[in-house]
Amino acid sequence: MKLSFLGAARQVTGSMYLLELEDDYRILIDCGSDMERSGPREASSNGQTAPAVTHPGFFPFEASSINLVLLTHAHVDHSGNLPNLFREGYEGQILCTEPTFALTNVLLNDAASLNQKRINELNASKKQRVRDRQVQMQKDLYLGLQVRETMENVVPIGFNRKFRVADGVDVTFIPAGHLLGAAHIVINVIENGERKSICFSGDIGRKNYPLLVDPGTVPNVDYLVCESTYGNRLHENTMSPEDALADIIQRTCIDIPGRLIIPSFSVGRTQALLYTLNRLYTERNFPPIRVFSDSPMGYESTKIYMQHVKMLNTEAKEFYKENETLFDFENFQFLESSKASKAVSNFAEPCIIISSSGMVQGGRVEYHIAENISNPYATILIIGYCAEGTLGWRLLNGQQTLSIKGTDHQVLANIEKIDVFSGHGDRNDLINFVAMQSPETLKSIFLVHGEYESMESFKATLAEEGYPQVIIPKKGESFEL
């Protein structure tokens, strides 16, 4: 079989891998959006082959030639190009877990709505150059129709059950933590009487993360495709999520009558925050400070978490059994309309505002940051990774003046950061994941989904751990397995 790396190679986003088996059976694992807009593919390394010509369509292959798609989890850097795959001629199924199906539907429809808005804005322009751009974007961007077609072809399957997809080919989805429904995917193949196996890690979660089960055990495989987002670093905060958040709230909303703004991704992180806040108010008798969640997609995602309580960790299920809720508590309110969102700026008492996006780039959170960035009694709490150049990144790097939607604002608010709500496992978690494999029988480890410096560091770490067979593929590179 042949494995090609078509995304998230020497970069974090755009996960997409093509596994080609005998009899021309082709499996695409993930089909994510490339947020980093990487340039042309680099030449092949390690003496391996790379695709000779990029297909003139959206993908470097004929979409109709794919037989099956496997989806590790819902985040758009893993799922975001699925509608384009169908638009270009794919006619097969997508296999994923039930929660991944539900969350992917929310995320893709949100992306389609944003695409339509962009097209409408360009279409309203009287400039021919802009209108020409609108015509091109309409060819490049998928809309609601393509999302509906995509979701009609999804087949949800359960965890830890072998699923036969073709003669001599079976797949197993193993819990990965990271996000509700996220999976490691193990593929077993029999070719010419020889049994081969490969595991795609997806994104590796953390142990004892709010709501989510711990990553499951992966059996010994021949080949391992492993993410490396935190391959060169450890999480900084050693406190539990409850203790870390309690400390912040005490200092920013109780000791002083302040306002706490938490930029947060709508899917996964917002639910972890709300659940942790519920536990603080329920179990630690915190003063009932008003909490506003300002994200329509966060609201939809929270409903999906409630529909899948049985798939959460034991602690969350016991909390739900005792309290009959995970996310609803005194003085908590979802802000559904834009009008309600803006009205919060007039709320005079201490409060907590959770809003997307997590990198403070786009979304309703930009309004809340603009309204509070010059308030010395406000605190902005960054709880995740912020890409270079985003407003979140600039806040973390101490920029004294920020331009938000064309208006300059002096930064007088307090800026803090914690990483206890990061859904990615750190270097130790990645080592533990790889350590489930025997160094004697594992033939190769391919590092993906990480910055190149992180991959190089993790490769050196794995060599020290007894795994010398580590490869860092380039985008477009293929390997015969």
mmCIF file of N, CA and C in Angstrom, residues 9 11 24 29 40 48 55 62 76 93 214 243 282 296 308 339 347 357 360 369 374 377 418 428 446 470:
data_model
loop_
_atom_site.group_PDB
_atom_site.id
_atom_site.type_symbol
_atom_site.label_atom_id
_atom_site.label_comp_id
_atom_site.label_asym_id
_atom_site.label_seq_id
_atom_site.Cartn_x
_atom_site.Cartn_y
_atom_site.Cartn_z
ATOM 1 N N ALA A 9 1.361 18.569 6.682
ATOM 2 C CA ALA A 9 2.741 18.077 6.594
ATOM 3 C C ALA A 9 3.678 19.267 6.799
ATOM 4 N N GLN A 11 3.256 21.454 8.900
ATOM 5 C CA GLN A 11 2.410 22.560 9.329
ATOM 6 C C GLN A 11 1.283 21.966 10.163
ATOM 7 N N ASP A 24 -6.697 -0.790 -6.559
ATOM 8 C CA ASP A 24 -7.041 0.628 -6.661
ATOM 9 C C ASP A 24 -8.099 1.065 -5.655
ATOM 10 N N ILE A 29 -8.081 9.832 4.554
ATOM 11 C CA ILE A 29 -8.232 10.026 5.994
ATOM 12 C C ILE A 29 -8.167 11.522 6.275
ATOM 13 N N PRO A 40 3.659 26.298 -2.720
ATOM 14 C CA PRO A 40 3.804 25.114 -3.552
ATOM 15 C C PRO A 40 4.518 23.996 -2.819
ATOM 16 N N GLN A 48 11.966 9.313 -1.515
ATOM 17 C CA GLN A 48 10.615 8.845 -1.786
ATOM 18 C C GLN A 48 10.029 9.617 -2.955
ATOM 19 N N HIS A 55 -3.511 17.849 -9.589
ATOM 20 C CA HIS A 55 -4.745 17.817 -10.362
ATOM 21 C C HIS A 55 -5.298 19.232 -10.485
ATOM 22 N N GLU A 62 -8.091 12.970 -8.416
ATOM 23 C CA GLU A 62 -9.449 12.972 -8.943
ATOM 24 C C GLU A 62 -10.393 12.563 -7.821
ATOM 25 N N VAL A 76 -12.513 21.897 11.781
ATOM 26 C CA VAL A 76 -12.475 22.177 10.346
ATOM 27 C C VAL A 76 -11.107 21.940 9.718
ATOM 28 N N GLN A 93 -18.932 7.189 0.892
ATOM 29 C CA GLN A 93 -19.373 7.450 2.253
ATOM 30 C C GLN A 93 -18.257 8.073 3.088
ATOM 31 N N ASP A 214 -10.461 9.759 28.590
ATOM 32 C CA ASP A 214 -9.031 9.733 28.293
ATOM 33 C C ASP A 214 -8.793 9.043 26.959
ATOM 34 N N ASP A 243 -9.152 24.585 39.716
ATOM 35 C CA ASP A 243 -8.312 25.461 40.530
ATOM 36 C C ASP A 243 -7.815 26.662 39.732
ATOM 37 N N THR A 282 -21.423 25.058 41.886
ATOM 38 C CA THR A 282 -22.192 24.008 42.556
ATOM 39 C C THR A 282 -21.448 23.424 43.747
ATOM 40 N N PRO A 296 -23.561 31.641 18.876
ATOM 41 C CA PRO A 296 -24.633 30.757 18.402
ATOM 42 C C PRO A 296 -24.145 29.339 18.137
ATOM 43 N N HIS A 308 -25.182 13.549 24.101
ATOM 44 C CA HIS A 308 -24.228 12.436 24.143
ATOM 45 C C HIS A 308 -23.566 12.308 25.517
ATOM 46 N N LYS A 339 -28.061 41.731 19.042
ATOM 47 C CA LYS A 339 -28.523 42.817 19.908
ATOM 48 C C LYS A 339 -28.241 42.500 21.376
ATOM 49 N N PHE A 347 -23.834 46.109 30.997
ATOM 50 C CA PHE A 347 -24.012 45.408 32.272
ATOM 51 C C PHE A 347 -22.962 45.902 33.265
ATOM 52 N N SER A 357 -14.004 34.165 18.491
ATOM 53 C CA SER A 357 -13.187 32.952 18.407
ATOM 54 C C SER A 357 -12.055 32.961 19.425
ATOM 55 N N VAL A 360 -9.169 35.383 19.048
ATOM 56 C CA VAL A 360 -9.609 36.780 18.969
ATOM 57 C C VAL A 360 -9.456 37.284 17.533
ATOM 58 N N ILE A 369 -13.867 42.583 23.076
ATOM 59 C CA ILE A 369 -12.499 43.044 23.316
ATOM 60 C C ILE A 369 -12.431 44.555 23.091
ATOM 61 N N SER A 374 -9.695 48.924 26.943
ATOM 62 C CA SER A 374 -9.150 50.111 27.622
ATOM 63 C C SER A 374 -9.676 50.262 29.040
ATOM 64 N N TYR A 377 -10.187 47.637 34.768
ATOM 65 C CA TYR A 377 -10.851 46.664 35.635
ATOM 66 C C TYR A 377 -11.293 45.418 34.863
ATOM 67 N N ILE A 418 -3.789 30.941 30.487
ATOM 68 C CA ILE A 418 -3.649 29.613 31.077
ATOM 69 C C ILE A 418 -3.832 28.593 29.957
ATOM 70 N N ASN A 428 4.689 15.008 26.790
ATOM 71 C CA ASN A 428 4.595 13.764 27.571
ATOM 72 C C ASN A 428 3.406 12.910 27.123
ATOM 73 N N PHE A 446 5.370 8.474 11.282
ATOM 74 C CA PHE A 446 5.307 9.676 10.468
ATOM 75 C C PHE A 446 4.741 10.801 11.329
ATOM 76 N N VAL A 470 11.738 7.453 12.614
ATOM 77 C CA VAL A 470 10.794 8.566 12.557
ATOM 78 C C VAL A 470 11.034 9.379 11.285
#
